[in-house]
Amino acid sequence: MATASRRGTEPGTARRSPWAAWRQWRKGRPFWGGLATIVAGAEISAIPLAPLKIMLHQGIAGIPSVLMGLVMVLMGLTAWFAPQYRTLAGVLTVMVATAALVMSNLGGFLFGTIIGVIGGGMVFAWQPLPAGPEPGPGPESGNEPATTSGHKPVPPGQKPDFVSPPTLGTEPPPESHPTR
């Protein structure tokens, strides 16, 4: 029994495959936006470190390029490992990628800026999946299903128990005017 618990295969429990665990981890965070952000940051950082024939002559101006690329890589990793900060990571990624357009060889010859803006937008726009519905009583229990607002649905041909309030700009019916 001790060897079974060490391997994670308790009797009566199914072992998850590594691909299923990877899929669950990947779907729980802005994976593709973070990947695009990391690729863009690596590309912006790599250009100033390339041989002189590939990069434009920068001198001391290469330092901000490397720093901007490292910030973008850090924002991509933040999106992966701390998805609750996805809004901040997405906005900073778009800002740094746009600044790299001016400060770093056209943002890594436009590739880094374009991929960085797309990745930052994907990170910013990502939303976690809502929690699944709780298993409730089945249709055979006799309970009527509730709508998303928590009220029971109104059968066709019947009026609801409540009356909707009048819209702005309409006058109440004449029978409700007080008389003096």
Short mmCIF file of C-alpha atoms in Angstrom, two decimals:
data_model
loop_
_atom_site.label_atom_id
_atom_site.label_comp_id
_atom_site.label_asym_id
_atom_site.label_seq_id
_atom_site.Cartn_x
_atom_site.Cartn_y
_atom_site.Cartn_z
CA MET A 1 0.00 0.00 0.00
CA ALA A 2 2.88 2.37 0.73
CA THR A 3 4.28 1.94 -2.75
CA ALA A 4 0.88 2.61 -4.32
CA SER A 5 0.49 5.92 -2.47
CA ARG A 6 4.00 6.97 -3.47
CA ARG A 7 3.17 6.42 -7.13
CA GLY A 8 -0.17 8.24 -6.81
CA THR A 9 -2.24 5.21 -7.77
CA GLU A 10 -4.49 4.56 -4.81
CA PRO A 11 -6.86 1.65 -5.27
CA GLY A 12 -10.18 2.85 -6.65
CA THR A 13 -8.88 6.17 -8.01
CA ALA A 14 -8.14 6.95 -11.62
CA ARG A 15 -4.82 8.52 -12.43
CA ARG A 16 -4.92 11.63 -14.61
CA SER A 17 -2.78 11.64 -17.68
CA PRO A 18 -0.09 14.31 -17.96
CA TRP A 19 -1.81 15.71 -21.06
CA ALA A 20 -5.07 16.17 -19.13
CA ALA A 21 -3.22 17.98 -16.34
CA TRP A 22 -1.43 20.18 -18.90
CA ARG A 23 -4.73 20.97 -20.65
CA GLN A 24 -6.40 21.92 -17.36
CA TRP A 25 -3.46 24.16 -16.38
CA ARG A 26 -3.38 25.82 -19.81
CA LYS A 27 -7.12 26.53 -19.87
CA GLY A 28 -7.01 28.11 -16.41
CA ARG A 29 -4.91 31.08 -17.53
CA PRO A 30 -4.27 33.32 -20.57
CA PHE A 31 -1.78 30.87 -22.05
CA TRP A 32 -1.65 31.98 -25.68
CA GLY A 33 -1.52 35.67 -24.81
CA GLY A 34 1.31 35.00 -22.36
CA LEU A 35 3.16 32.96 -24.97
CA ALA A 36 2.85 35.75 -27.55
CA THR A 37 4.06 38.26 -24.96
CA ILE A 38 7.08 36.13 -24.08
CA VAL A 39 7.98 35.62 -27.75
CA ALA A 40 7.68 39.36 -28.45
CA GLY A 41 9.80 40.24 -25.41
CA ALA A 42 12.48 37.74 -26.36
CA GLU A 43 12.55 39.09 -29.91
CA ILE A 44 12.84 42.72 -28.77
CA SER A 45 15.63 41.75 -26.35
CA ALA A 46 17.50 39.63 -28.88
CA ILE A 47 17.88 42.30 -31.57
CA PRO A 48 20.32 44.55 -29.63
CA LEU A 49 22.35 41.50 -28.66
CA ALA A 50 22.66 40.29 -32.26
CA PRO A 51 25.78 40.78 -34.41
CA LEU A 52 26.31 44.22 -35.93
CA LYS A 53 25.32 43.05 -39.43
CA ILE A 54 21.82 42.15 -38.18
CA MET A 55 21.06 45.00 -35.82
CA LEU A 56 21.16 48.71 -36.37
CA HIS A 57 24.00 50.51 -34.62
CA GLN A 58 22.59 51.57 -31.26
CA GLY A 59 25.34 52.17 -28.75
CA ILE A 60 23.96 52.93 -25.30
CA ALA A 61 20.40 52.92 -26.67
CA GLY A 62 20.48 49.11 -26.67
CA ILE A 63 20.02 48.99 -22.89
CA PRO A 64 16.36 50.16 -22.93
CA SER A 65 15.63 47.62 -25.64
CA VAL A 66 16.86 44.77 -23.48
CA LEU A 67 15.01 46.12 -20.45
CA MET A 68 11.74 46.50 -22.38
CA GLY A 69 12.05 42.97 -23.68
CA LEU A 70 12.68 41.65 -20.17
CA VAL A 71 9.62 43.52 -18.86
CA MET A 72 7.52 41.93 -21.60
CA VAL A 73 8.84 38.47 -20.77
CA LEU A 74 8.07 39.13 -17.09
CA MET A 75 4.50 40.20 -17.97
CA GLY A 76 4.02 37.01 -20.01
CA LEU A 77 5.19 34.90 -17.08
CA THR A 78 2.91 36.89 -14.77
CA ALA A 79 -0.04 36.08 -17.02
CA TRP A 80 0.85 32.39 -16.79
CA PHE A 81 1.64 32.02 -13.11
CA ALA A 82 -0.52 34.78 -11.56
CA PRO A 83 -3.56 35.11 -13.84
CA GLN A 84 -5.34 37.34 -11.32
CA TYR A 85 -2.97 40.13 -12.48
CA ARG A 86 -3.88 39.66 -16.14
CA THR A 87 -5.31 43.18 -16.50
CA LEU A 88 -2.13 44.86 -15.32
CA ALA A 89 0.05 42.50 -17.34
CA GLY A 90 -1.99 43.09 -20.51
CA VAL A 91 -1.97 46.87 -20.24
CA LEU A 92 1.75 47.05 -19.42
CA THR A 93 2.57 44.70 -22.27
CA VAL A 94 0.72 46.86 -24.80
CA MET A 95 2.36 50.02 -23.43
CA VAL A 96 5.88 48.57 -23.50
CA ALA A 97 5.37 47.05 -26.95
CA THR A 98 4.19 50.40 -28.27
CA ALA A 99 7.13 52.21 -26.63
CA ALA A 100 9.49 49.66 -28.17
CA LEU A 101 8.33 50.81 -31.60
CA VAL A 102 10.10 54.13 -31.02
CA MET A 103 12.91 53.10 -28.67
CA SER A 104 14.06 49.74 -29.98
CA ASN A 105 14.75 49.25 -33.70
CA LEU A 106 11.11 49.76 -34.64
CA GLY A 107 10.05 47.37 -31.88
CA GLY A 108 12.16 44.46 -33.04
CA PHE A 109 11.66 45.27 -36.73
CA LEU A 110 7.87 45.61 -36.15
CA PHE A 111 7.53 41.92 -35.33
CA GLY A 112 8.04 42.41 -31.58
CA THR A 113 5.63 45.33 -31.41
CA ILE A 114 2.87 43.64 -33.39
CA ILE A 115 3.11 40.34 -31.51
CA GLY A 116 3.43 42.22 -28.20
CA VAL A 117 0.29 44.29 -28.81
CA ILE A 118 -1.65 41.20 -29.89
CA GLY A 119 -0.38 39.19 -26.89
CA GLY A 120 -1.10 42.02 -24.45
CA GLY A 121 -4.61 42.34 -25.85
CA MET A 122 -5.16 38.61 -25.49
CA VAL A 123 -3.93 38.69 -21.89
CA PHE A 124 -6.13 41.69 -21.08
CA ALA A 125 -9.23 40.19 -22.72
CA TRP A 126 -8.96 36.71 -21.20
CA GLN A 127 -11.65 35.77 -18.68
CA PRO A 128 -11.68 32.66 -16.50
CA LEU A 129 -14.41 30.15 -17.17
CA PRO A 130 -17.35 30.48 -14.81
CA ALA A 131 -17.80 27.74 -12.26
CA GLY A 132 -19.87 24.87 -13.59
CA PRO A 133 -23.46 24.47 -12.48
CA GLU A 134 -23.94 22.60 -9.26
CA PRO A 135 -25.63 19.24 -9.70
CA GLY A 136 -29.20 19.74 -8.60
CA PRO A 137 -32.26 17.57 -8.39
CA GLY A 138 -33.21 15.82 -11.59
CA PRO A 139 -36.47 16.29 -13.47
CA GLU A 140 -37.98 13.25 -11.78
CA SER A 141 -37.93 14.97 -8.36
CA GLY A 142 -40.89 17.21 -9.22
CA ASN A 143 -39.06 20.47 -8.58
CA GLU A 144 -39.52 23.10 -11.24
CA PRO A 145 -36.33 24.44 -12.78
CA ALA A 146 -35.27 27.95 -11.95
CA THR A 147 -34.11 30.52 -14.47
CA THR A 148 -30.78 32.30 -14.24
CA SER A 149 -32.37 35.05 -12.13
CA GLY A 150 -33.62 32.51 -9.59
CA HIS A 151 -37.31 32.87 -10.50
CA LYS A 152 -39.48 30.10 -11.78
CA PRO A 153 -40.25 30.39 -15.50
CA VAL A 154 -43.69 31.64 -16.49
CA PRO A 155 -45.68 29.08 -18.49
CA PRO A 156 -46.86 30.23 -21.92
CA GLY A 157 -50.18 32.05 -21.83
CA GLN A 158 -49.90 33.18 -18.19
CA LYS A 159 -48.95 36.59 -16.88
CA PRO A 160 -46.06 36.93 -14.45
CA ASP A 161 -46.78 37.76 -10.79
CA PHE A 162 -45.04 41.10 -11.04
CA VAL A 163 -45.68 44.14 -13.21
CA SER A 164 -42.72 45.84 -14.80
CA PRO A 165 -42.21 49.47 -13.82
CA PRO A 166 -43.17 52.12 -16.39
CA THR A 167 -40.44 53.49 -18.59
CA LEU A 168 -39.20 57.05 -18.22
CA GLY A 169 -41.22 59.68 -20.02
CA THR A 170 -44.54 57.84 -19.90
CA GLU A 171 -47.48 59.04 -17.88
CA PRO A 172 -49.34 56.78 -15.51
CA PRO A 173 -52.78 55.55 -16.59
CA PRO A 174 -55.59 58.07 -16.05
CA GLU A 175 -57.27 56.07 -13.27
CA SER A 176 -54.20 56.51 -11.03
CA HIS A 177 -54.29 60.38 -11.13
CA PRO A 178 -55.40 61.76 -7.77
CA THR A 179 -58.47 63.99 -7.97
CA ARG A 180 -59.00 67.04 -5.81
#
